[in-house]
Amino acid sequence: MVMLLTGGAGYIGSHTALVLLEAGYEVVVYDNLSNASRESLRRVERLTGRTLTFIEADIRDTARLQKALTDHAVDAVIHFAGLKAVGESTEKPLAYYENNVGGTLSLCEAMTAAGVHTLVFSSSATVYAASDDMPLAETAPTGRPTNPYGSSKLMIEWILRDLQAAQPDWSIAILRYFNPAGAHDSGEIGEDPNGIPNNLLPYVSQVAIGRLPQLSVYGSDYPTPDGTGVRDYIHVMDLAEGHLKAADAIWGQPGVYTWNLGAGTGHSVLDAVRAFERVSGREVPYRIVDRRPGDLAQCWANPQKAETDLNWRCRRSLDDIMADAWRWQSQNPEGYGRD
Ligand code: NAD
Ligand code: UDP
């Protein structure tokens, strides 16, 4: 079976490429390298002892994408490509809608033209309405996201549902990720953000390695056990395995399926910092600052549906996430380098 991964050179895509290659799939990565390095894929090839096809191109180039689908006799697409920085999305909303929504429209057109009708999409827990009622099941209401990034994810979900209603032979999985973190346990591939990280784990890792002086903890007055924000951190390898299970489950089963991919447990910012310090043996200096606008107090998944339908659940712990994140960071203090 041949899988095309848009954005497959990025953080989650590269780990998923590895899992797919190990499971015997043929992998075609289609990425414009706007937020990734070719080196991630060289390492995936080295780790798996297998080769993949890499195409450096943009998903908004519909003709190029259609040609890639046809030339490589692609069976299914996993769609990771997109811009993902929440703060940046409020400054550049058009770029986010163009890349994420426009890019997905282009992908769907190319898939239609090539006769490929199986799609797994990277959505996010950010589509859920703010709620005090945790954990979140897939039946929880979606909301009005507080930033263009979140809105683009929810819009894409709507587009995919409308597409499947109009063309009922499509099989579409919408995967709502909670907080992906960690790295492959070799320490060879991991998250390599451009510039100063926005997300907690890469920030903590860069403080621990000495690239950044101190973590700012955004708020300690939330109605949570220690006052800091609570999130559901999911190991990127568990997440990658979830894509394999979802793609298998929807193959030849037309419909739209929505699954939460989360661990089902909430951890506070300070829990995460302590776990990181414990497994790395490094101190992570921090100071409490004001809340970050748009942040929720708490957010964690009810992952029961994925367990029932896909026989999938997270196997790796918070300590595993921290140990693997630290192995990646300490072995690659400057990430991949951009080449
Ligand atoms: P990432 O930035 O590492 O990967 C995205 C990849 O897409 C990059 O390799 C980038 O070069 C590529 N890309 C971007 N625009 C493109 C375009 N127009 N054409 C071709 N390639 C393009 O991000 P990630 O963390 O691996 O996230 C993957 C997906 O999962 C994204 O859609 C993201 O929104 C979603 N997601 C991520 C998180 C998270 O916390 N990491 C959480 C929820 C959802
Ligand atoms: N956070 C923090 N300092 C940082 C980055 C994040 O205190 O430098 C907190 C943030 O307020 C939230 C949690 O860590 O409670 C996870 O944030 P992240 O940006 O990683 O993911 P989000 O859940 O916002 O998508």
Short mmCIF file of C-alpha atoms and ligand atoms in Angstrom, two decimals:
data_model
loop_
_atom_site.label_atom_id
_atom_site.label_comp_id
_atom_site.label_asym_id
_atom_site.label_seq_id
_atom_site.Cartn_x
_atom_site.Cartn_y
_atom_site.Cartn_z
CA MET A 1 0.00 0.00 0.00
CA VAL A 2 1.32 3.45 -0.93
CA MET A 3 0.75 6.37 1.44
CA LEU A 4 1.43 9.98 0.54
CA LEU A 5 2.21 12.21 3.52
CA THR A 6 1.76 15.93 2.94
CA GLY A 7 4.02 17.72 5.42
CA GLY A 8 5.74 14.39 6.02
CA ALA A 9 9.16 15.95 6.69
CA GLY A 10 7.83 17.79 9.75
CA TYR A 11 7.65 16.74 13.37
CA ILE A 12 4.64 14.43 13.42
CA GLY A 13 4.94 13.47 9.74
CA SER A 14 8.51 12.19 10.07
CA HIS A 15 7.59 9.96 13.03
CA THR A 16 4.56 8.68 11.12
CA ALA A 17 6.71 7.99 8.05
CA LEU A 18 8.97 5.88 10.26
CA VAL A 19 6.05 3.89 11.70
CA LEU A 20 4.58 3.31 8.22
CA LEU A 21 7.91 2.17 6.75
CA GLU A 22 8.41 -0.20 9.65
CA ALA A 23 4.92 -1.61 9.04
CA GLY A 24 5.80 -2.31 5.39
CA TYR A 25 4.01 0.57 3.64
CA GLU A 26 5.52 2.49 0.73
CA VAL A 27 5.85 6.15 1.69
CA VAL A 28 5.83 9.27 -0.49
CA VAL A 29 6.56 12.50 1.38
CA TYR A 30 5.31 15.72 -0.23
CA ASP A 31 6.62 18.78 1.63
CA ASN A 32 7.74 22.29 0.69
CA LEU A 33 10.27 22.30 3.58
CA SER A 34 8.87 25.61 4.85
CA ASN A 35 9.16 24.28 8.41
CA ALA A 36 11.26 21.15 8.08
CA SER A 37 14.59 19.78 7.05
CA ARG A 38 15.40 17.09 4.51
CA GLU A 39 17.66 15.62 7.20
CA SER A 40 14.66 14.32 9.18
CA LEU A 41 13.84 11.98 6.29
CA ARG A 42 17.44 10.82 5.82
CA ARG A 43 17.37 9.78 9.45
CA VAL A 44 14.01 8.02 9.04
CA GLU A 45 15.54 6.03 6.18
CA ARG A 46 18.59 5.19 8.27
CA LEU A 47 16.52 4.09 11.27
CA THR A 48 14.19 1.89 9.24
CA GLY A 49 16.71 0.60 6.69
CA ARG A 50 14.13 1.49 4.01
CA THR A 51 13.85 4.21 1.41
CA LEU A 52 11.01 6.63 0.80
CA THR A 53 10.19 8.99 -2.04
CA PHE A 54 10.59 12.69 -1.34
CA ILE A 55 8.95 15.41 -3.42
CA GLU A 56 9.77 19.01 -2.55
CA ALA A 57 6.65 20.91 -3.57
CA ASP A 58 3.73 22.90 -2.24
CA ILE A 59 0.26 21.44 -1.66
CA ARG A 60 -1.23 24.53 -3.29
CA ASP A 61 0.33 23.35 -6.57
CA THR A 62 -2.65 21.17 -7.50
CA ALA A 63 -1.21 19.91 -10.77
CA ARG A 64 2.07 18.83 -9.12
CA LEU A 65 0.15 17.09 -6.38
CA GLN A 66 -2.10 15.27 -8.83
CA LYS A 67 0.94 14.11 -10.77
CA ALA A 68 2.56 12.82 -7.55
CA LEU A 69 -0.59 10.87 -6.66
CA THR A 70 -0.80 9.32 -10.12
CA ASP A 71 2.91 8.70 -10.74
CA HIS A 72 3.30 6.83 -7.46
CA ALA A 73 -0.05 5.00 -7.58
CA VAL A 74 -0.93 6.41 -4.16
CA ASP A 75 -3.68 4.58 -2.24
CA ALA A 76 -4.24 7.00 0.65
CA VAL A 77 -3.11 10.40 1.90
CA ILE A 78 -2.22 11.55 5.41
CA HIS A 79 -2.47 15.32 5.43
CA PHE A 80 -0.09 17.00 7.89
CA ALA A 81 0.96 20.00 5.80
CA GLY A 82 0.02 23.37 7.19
CA LEU A 83 1.12 26.28 9.30
CA LYS A 84 0.71 25.75 13.04
CA ALA A 85 1.92 28.72 15.09
CA VAL A 86 -1.10 30.03 16.97
CA GLY A 87 0.35 33.47 17.75
CA GLU A 88 1.61 34.01 14.21
CA SER A 89 -1.81 33.09 12.86
CA THR A 90 -3.36 36.13 14.56
CA GLU A 91 -0.79 38.36 12.80
CA LYS A 92 -1.04 36.66 9.41
CA PRO A 93 -4.57 35.27 9.17
CA LEU A 94 -4.62 35.25 5.37
CA ALA A 95 -1.42 33.21 5.17
CA TYR A 96 -2.97 30.66 7.54
CA TYR A 97 -6.25 30.40 5.66
CA GLU A 98 -4.45 30.25 2.34
CA ASN A 99 -2.01 27.55 3.42
CA ASN A 100 -4.27 25.44 5.60
CA VAL A 101 -7.73 25.87 4.05
CA GLY A 102 -6.58 26.71 0.51
CA GLY A 103 -3.96 23.96 0.65
CA THR A 104 -6.57 21.40 1.73
CA LEU A 105 -8.92 22.44 -1.09
CA SER A 106 -6.07 21.98 -3.53
CA LEU A 107 -5.30 18.56 -2.04
CA CYS A 108 -8.95 17.46 -2.30
CA GLU A 109 -9.09 18.60 -5.94
CA ALA A 110 -5.90 16.72 -6.76
CA MET A 111 -7.16 13.60 -4.99
CA THR A 112 -10.49 13.79 -6.83
CA ALA A 113 -8.72 14.11 -10.18
CA ALA A 114 -6.38 11.21 -9.34
CA GLY A 115 -9.18 9.00 -8.01
CA VAL A 116 -7.67 8.75 -4.51
CA HIS A 117 -10.48 8.90 -1.95
CA THR A 118 -8.92 7.91 1.37
CA LEU A 119 -7.71 10.75 3.59
CA VAL A 120 -6.47 11.09 7.17
CA PHE A 121 -6.44 14.69 8.42
CA SER A 122 -4.48 16.29 11.30
CA SER A 123 -7.02 18.24 13.31
CA SER A 124 -6.65 19.50 16.83
CA ALA A 125 -8.36 19.60 20.22
CA THR A 126 -8.45 23.35 19.67
CA VAL A 127 -11.69 22.88 17.68
CA TYR A 128 -13.61 22.07 20.89
CA ALA A 129 -15.59 24.78 22.63
CA ALA A 130 -14.07 25.98 25.92
CA SER A 131 -15.53 23.86 28.70
CA ASP A 132 -15.08 22.98 32.36
CA ASP A 133 -16.36 19.54 31.62
CA MET A 134 -13.34 17.27 31.14
CA PRO A 135 -12.47 14.89 29.58
CA LEU A 136 -13.57 15.85 26.07
CA ALA A 137 -15.25 13.17 23.97
CA GLU A 138 -15.73 13.54 20.22
CA THR A 139 -19.37 14.40 20.90
CA ALA A 140 -18.40 17.55 22.83
CA PRO A 141 -19.46 20.69 20.99
CA THR A 142 -16.99 22.45 18.77
CA GLY A 143 -16.60 26.15 19.43
CA ARG A 144 -15.52 29.40 17.88
CA PRO A 145 -11.72 29.05 17.97
CA THR A 146 -9.89 32.04 19.43
CA ASN A 147 -7.36 32.31 16.59
CA PRO A 148 -7.14 31.80 12.81
CA TYR A 149 -5.08 28.62 13.21
CA GLY A 150 -7.87 26.97 15.19
CA SER A 151 -10.51 28.34 12.83
CA SER A 152 -8.65 26.89 9.85
CA LYS A 153 -8.76 23.42 11.46
CA LEU A 154 -12.49 23.65 12.13
CA MET A 155 -13.18 24.98 8.62
CA ILE A 156 -11.26 22.07 7.13
CA GLU A 157 -13.32 19.63 9.19
CA TRP A 158 -16.49 21.17 7.72
CA ILE A 159 -15.09 21.09 4.19
CA LEU A 160 -14.19 17.41 4.53
CA ARG A 161 -17.67 16.53 5.83
CA ASP A 162 -19.30 18.40 2.93
CA LEU A 163 -16.99 16.70 0.45
CA GLN A 164 -17.81 13.25 1.78
CA ALA A 165 -21.55 14.04 1.74
CA ALA A 166 -21.26 15.02 -1.93
CA GLN A 167 -18.94 12.14 -2.88
CA PRO A 168 -19.92 9.27 -0.58
CA ASP A 169 -17.17 6.92 -1.71
CA TRP A 170 -14.61 8.97 0.25
CA SER A 171 -13.19 7.56 3.50
CA ILE A 172 -12.01 10.35 5.79
CA ALA A 173 -10.49 10.22 9.26
CA ILE A 174 -10.37 13.42 11.29
CA LEU A 175 -7.82 13.00 14.06
CA ARG A 176 -8.05 15.54 16.86
CA TYR A 177 -4.65 15.63 18.49
CA PHE A 178 -4.20 16.79 22.04
CA ASN A 179 -0.62 17.91 22.91
CA PRO A 180 1.97 15.99 20.87
CA ALA A 181 5.38 15.85 22.55
CA GLY A 182 8.51 13.74 22.85
CA ALA A 183 10.57 12.07 20.15
CA HIS A 184 11.56 8.69 18.74
CA ASP A 185 13.44 6.77 21.43
CA SER A 186 16.63 6.70 19.34
CA GLY A 187 16.96 10.47 19.84
CA GLU A 188 17.60 10.70 16.08
CA ILE A 189 14.37 12.44 15.08
CA GLY A 190 12.33 14.94 17.06
CA GLU A 191 10.74 18.36 17.13
CA ASP A 192 12.89 21.13 15.63
CA PRO A 193 10.96 24.39 15.83
CA ASN A 194 12.04 27.46 13.92
CA GLY A 195 13.09 30.30 16.24
CA ILE A 196 11.88 30.58 19.82
CA PRO A 197 9.47 27.70 20.54
CA ASN A 198 5.83 28.44 21.32
CA ASN A 199 5.05 25.06 22.81
CA LEU A 200 5.92 23.98 26.33
CA LEU A 201 8.07 20.91 25.68
CA PRO A 202 10.51 22.35 23.13
CA TYR A 203 10.80 25.44 25.30
CA VAL A 204 11.60 23.38 28.41
CA SER A 205 14.16 21.31 26.44
CA GLN A 206 15.90 24.42 25.15
CA VAL A 207 16.09 25.86 28.67
CA ALA A 208 17.56 22.59 29.93
CA ILE A 209 20.25 22.57 27.19
CA GLY A 210 21.11 26.23 27.87
CA ARG A 211 19.80 27.75 24.61
CA LEU A 212 17.19 29.74 26.55
CA PRO A 213 17.69 31.15 30.06
CA GLN A 214 14.38 30.47 31.73
CA LEU A 215 10.87 29.15 31.19
CA SER A 216 7.94 31.55 31.57
CA VAL A 217 5.03 29.68 33.13
CA TYR A 218 1.89 31.33 31.81
CA GLY A 219 -0.30 31.80 34.86
CA SER A 220 -0.53 30.12 38.26
CA ASP A 221 -4.05 31.28 39.12
CA TYR A 222 -6.08 28.86 37.01
CA PRO A 223 -8.72 26.74 38.77
CA THR A 224 -6.46 23.66 38.55
CA PRO A 225 -4.75 21.67 41.34
CA ASP A 226 -1.53 23.76 41.31
CA GLY A 227 -2.92 26.80 39.46
CA THR A 228 -1.01 26.15 36.20
CA GLY A 229 -2.61 25.03 32.93
CA VAL A 230 -3.46 21.35 32.51
CA ARG A 231 -2.97 19.54 29.18
CA ASP A 232 -3.02 16.04 27.76
CA TYR A 233 0.51 15.31 26.51
CA ILE A 234 0.66 12.51 23.97
CA HIS A 235 3.91 10.85 22.93
CA VAL A 236 4.56 11.51 19.24
CA MET A 237 5.20 7.80 18.62
CA ASP A 238 1.81 6.89 20.10
CA LEU A 239 0.33 9.57 17.86
CA ALA A 240 2.16 8.21 14.81
CA GLU A 241 0.84 4.71 15.55
CA GLY A 242 -2.67 6.18 15.77
CA HIS A 243 -2.37 7.33 12.13
CA LEU A 244 -1.49 3.84 10.98
CA LYS A 245 -4.47 2.38 12.84
CA ALA A 246 -6.83 5.07 11.54
CA ALA A 247 -5.68 4.66 7.93
CA ASP A 248 -6.15 0.87 8.19
CA ALA A 249 -9.58 1.24 9.78
CA ILE A 250 -11.05 3.54 7.15
CA TRP A 251 -9.61 1.74 4.13
CA GLY A 252 -12.58 0.59 2.01
CA GLN A 253 -15.03 1.91 4.63
CA PRO A 254 -16.53 5.12 3.21
CA GLY A 255 -17.61 7.73 5.74
CA VAL A 256 -16.22 10.46 7.97
CA TYR A 257 -14.75 9.27 11.26
CA THR A 258 -13.58 11.53 14.06
CA TRP A 259 -11.18 10.30 16.72
CA ASN A 260 -9.49 12.02 19.63
CA LEU A 261 -5.84 11.08 19.94
CA GLY A 262 -4.83 11.85 23.49
CA ALA A 263 -3.57 9.99 26.53
CA GLY A 264 -6.68 10.72 28.58
CA THR A 265 -4.74 12.25 31.49
CA GLY A 266 -4.15 15.88 32.33
CA HIS A 267 -0.81 17.18 33.63
CA SER A 268 -0.08 20.70 34.82
CA VAL A 269 2.80 22.82 33.53
CA LEU A 270 4.61 22.28 36.84
CA ASP A 271 4.00 18.49 36.66
CA ALA A 272 5.61 18.55 33.22
CA VAL A 273 8.59 20.61 34.40
CA ARG A 274 9.17 18.31 37.39
CA ALA A 275 8.94 15.18 35.23
CA PHE A 276 11.44 16.69 32.80
CA GLU A 277 13.85 17.57 35.62
CA ARG A 278 13.52 14.08 37.11
CA VAL A 279 14.34 12.17 33.95
CA SER A 280 16.96 14.58 32.56
CA GLY A 281 18.75 15.36 35.82
CA ARG A 282 18.80 19.00 34.65
CA GLU A 283 17.26 21.95 36.43
CA VAL A 284 14.69 23.98 34.51
CA PRO A 285 14.63 27.51 35.94
CA TYR A 286 11.22 29.12 35.60
CA ARG A 287 9.24 32.15 36.66
CA ILE A 288 5.50 32.63 36.83
CA VAL A 289 4.20 35.30 34.46
CA ASP A 290 0.75 36.45 33.36
CA ARG A 291 -1.62 34.10 31.59
CA ARG A 292 -1.13 33.81 27.82
CA PRO A 293 -4.15 35.26 26.02
CA GLY A 294 -6.40 32.58 24.54
CA ASP A 295 -5.13 29.75 26.78
CA LEU A 296 -7.61 27.42 28.46
CA ALA A 297 -7.27 26.35 32.08
CA GLN A 298 -7.50 22.69 31.21
CA CYS A 299 -7.95 20.32 28.32
CA TRP A 300 -7.72 16.56 28.18
CA ALA A 301 -9.21 13.81 26.08
CA ASN A 302 -11.57 10.97 26.51
CA PRO A 303 -9.72 8.58 24.16
CA GLN A 304 -12.24 5.73 24.55
CA LYS A 305 -13.60 5.90 21.00
CA ALA A 306 -10.15 5.39 19.47
CA GLU A 307 -9.54 2.49 21.84
CA THR A 308 -12.85 0.84 20.92
CA ASP A 309 -12.76 1.49 17.16
CA LEU A 310 -9.03 1.32 16.47
CA ASN A 311 -7.69 -0.80 19.31
CA TRP A 312 -5.33 2.12 19.93
CA ARG A 313 -4.28 3.81 23.11
CA CYS A 314 -1.22 5.58 24.42
CA ARG A 315 1.39 3.16 25.68
CA ARG A 316 4.01 5.69 26.69
CA SER A 317 4.01 7.72 29.93
CA LEU A 318 4.76 11.36 30.71
CA ASP A 319 8.22 10.28 31.87
CA ASP A 320 8.78 8.51 28.53
CA ILE A 321 7.83 11.73 26.73
CA MET A 322 10.30 13.73 28.80
CA ALA A 323 13.12 11.17 28.55
CA ASP A 324 12.77 10.95 24.76
CA ALA A 325 12.45 14.72 24.34
CA TRP A 326 15.63 15.16 26.35
CA ARG A 327 17.51 12.45 24.43
CA TRP A 328 16.62 14.20 21.15
CA GLN A 329 17.55 17.64 22.50
CA SER A 330 20.84 16.58 24.12
CA GLN A 331 21.97 14.59 21.07
CA ASN A 332 20.95 17.41 18.70
CA PRO A 333 21.43 20.68 20.59
CA GLU A 334 20.84 22.71 17.42
CA GLY A 335 18.17 20.41 15.95
CA TYR A 336 18.71 19.21 12.38
CA GLY A 337 20.20 22.37 10.99
CA ARG A 338 18.32 23.56 7.92
CA ASP A 339 19.39 21.96 4.68
P1 NAD B 1 5.40 20.77 11.34
O1 NAD B 1 5.45 22.22 11.02
O2 NAD B 1 6.60 20.13 11.92
O3 NAD B 1 4.99 19.96 10.02
C1 NAD B 1 4.20 20.51 9.00
C2 NAD B 1 4.93 20.27 7.69
O4 NAD B 1 4.16 20.79 6.61
C3 NAD B 1 6.31 20.92 7.63
O5 NAD B 1 7.24 19.93 7.25
C4 NAD B 1 6.16 22.00 6.54
O6 NAD B 1 7.38 22.18 5.83
C5 NAD B 1 5.05 21.42 5.70
N1 NAD B 1 4.25 22.41 4.98
C6 NAD B 1 3.65 23.53 5.47
N2 NAD B 1 2.95 24.16 4.51
C7 NAD B 1 3.10 23.41 3.38
C8 NAD B 1 2.62 23.54 2.05
N3 NAD B 1 1.85 24.58 1.69
N4 NAD B 1 2.96 22.59 1.14
C9 NAD B 1 3.75 21.54 1.49
N5 NAD B 1 4.24 21.37 2.74
C10 NAD B 1 3.91 22.29 3.67
O7 NAD B 1 4.13 20.53 12.26
P2 NAD B 1 3.67 19.23 13.07
O8 NAD B 1 3.76 19.55 14.51
O9 NAD B 1 4.32 18.03 12.54
O10 NAD B 1 2.12 19.24 12.70
C11 NAD B 1 1.58 18.45 11.65
C12 NAD B 1 0.10 18.74 11.54
O11 NAD B 1 -0.53 18.44 12.79
C13 NAD B 1 -0.23 20.20 11.24
O12 NAD B 1 -1.33 20.24 10.36
C14 NAD B 1 -0.61 20.76 12.59
O13 NAD B 1 -1.50 21.85 12.49
C15 NAD B 1 -1.29 19.55 13.23
N6 NAD B 1 -1.27 19.60 14.70
C16 NAD B 1 -0.08 19.77 15.35
C17 NAD B 1 -0.08 19.86 16.75
C18 NAD B 1 1.22 20.07 17.50
O14 NAD B 1 1.17 20.47 18.66
N7 NAD B 1 2.39 19.78 16.92
C19 NAD B 1 -1.29 19.76 17.46
C20 NAD B 1 -2.48 19.58 16.75
C21 NAD B 1 -2.46 19.49 15.36
N1 UDP B 2 3.10 27.07 28.53
C1 UDP B 2 3.89 27.80 29.42
N2 UDP B 2 5.05 28.36 28.96
C2 UDP B 2 5.45 28.24 27.66
C3 UDP B 2 4.65 27.50 26.76
C4 UDP B 2 3.48 26.95 27.23
O1 UDP B 2 3.55 27.93 30.60
O2 UDP B 2 6.51 28.79 27.29
C5 UDP B 2 1.86 26.44 29.02
C6 UDP B 2 0.59 26.91 28.33
O3 UDP B 2 0.07 28.05 28.99
C7 UDP B 2 -0.30 25.67 28.44
C8 UDP B 2 0.69 24.51 28.36
O4 UDP B 2 1.96 25.06 28.72
O5 UDP B 2 -0.92 25.62 29.72
C9 UDP B 2 0.79 23.88 26.96
O6 UDP B 2 1.03 24.93 26.02
P1 UDP B 2 1.43 24.61 24.52
O7 UDP B 2 1.67 25.94 23.84
O8 UDP B 2 2.54 23.63 24.48
O9 UDP B 2 0.15 23.89 23.92
P2 UDP B 2 -1.38 24.38 23.80
O10 UDP B 2 -2.16 23.50 24.73
O11 UDP B 2 -1.45 25.82 24.14
O12 UDP B 2 -1.70 24.09 22.38
#
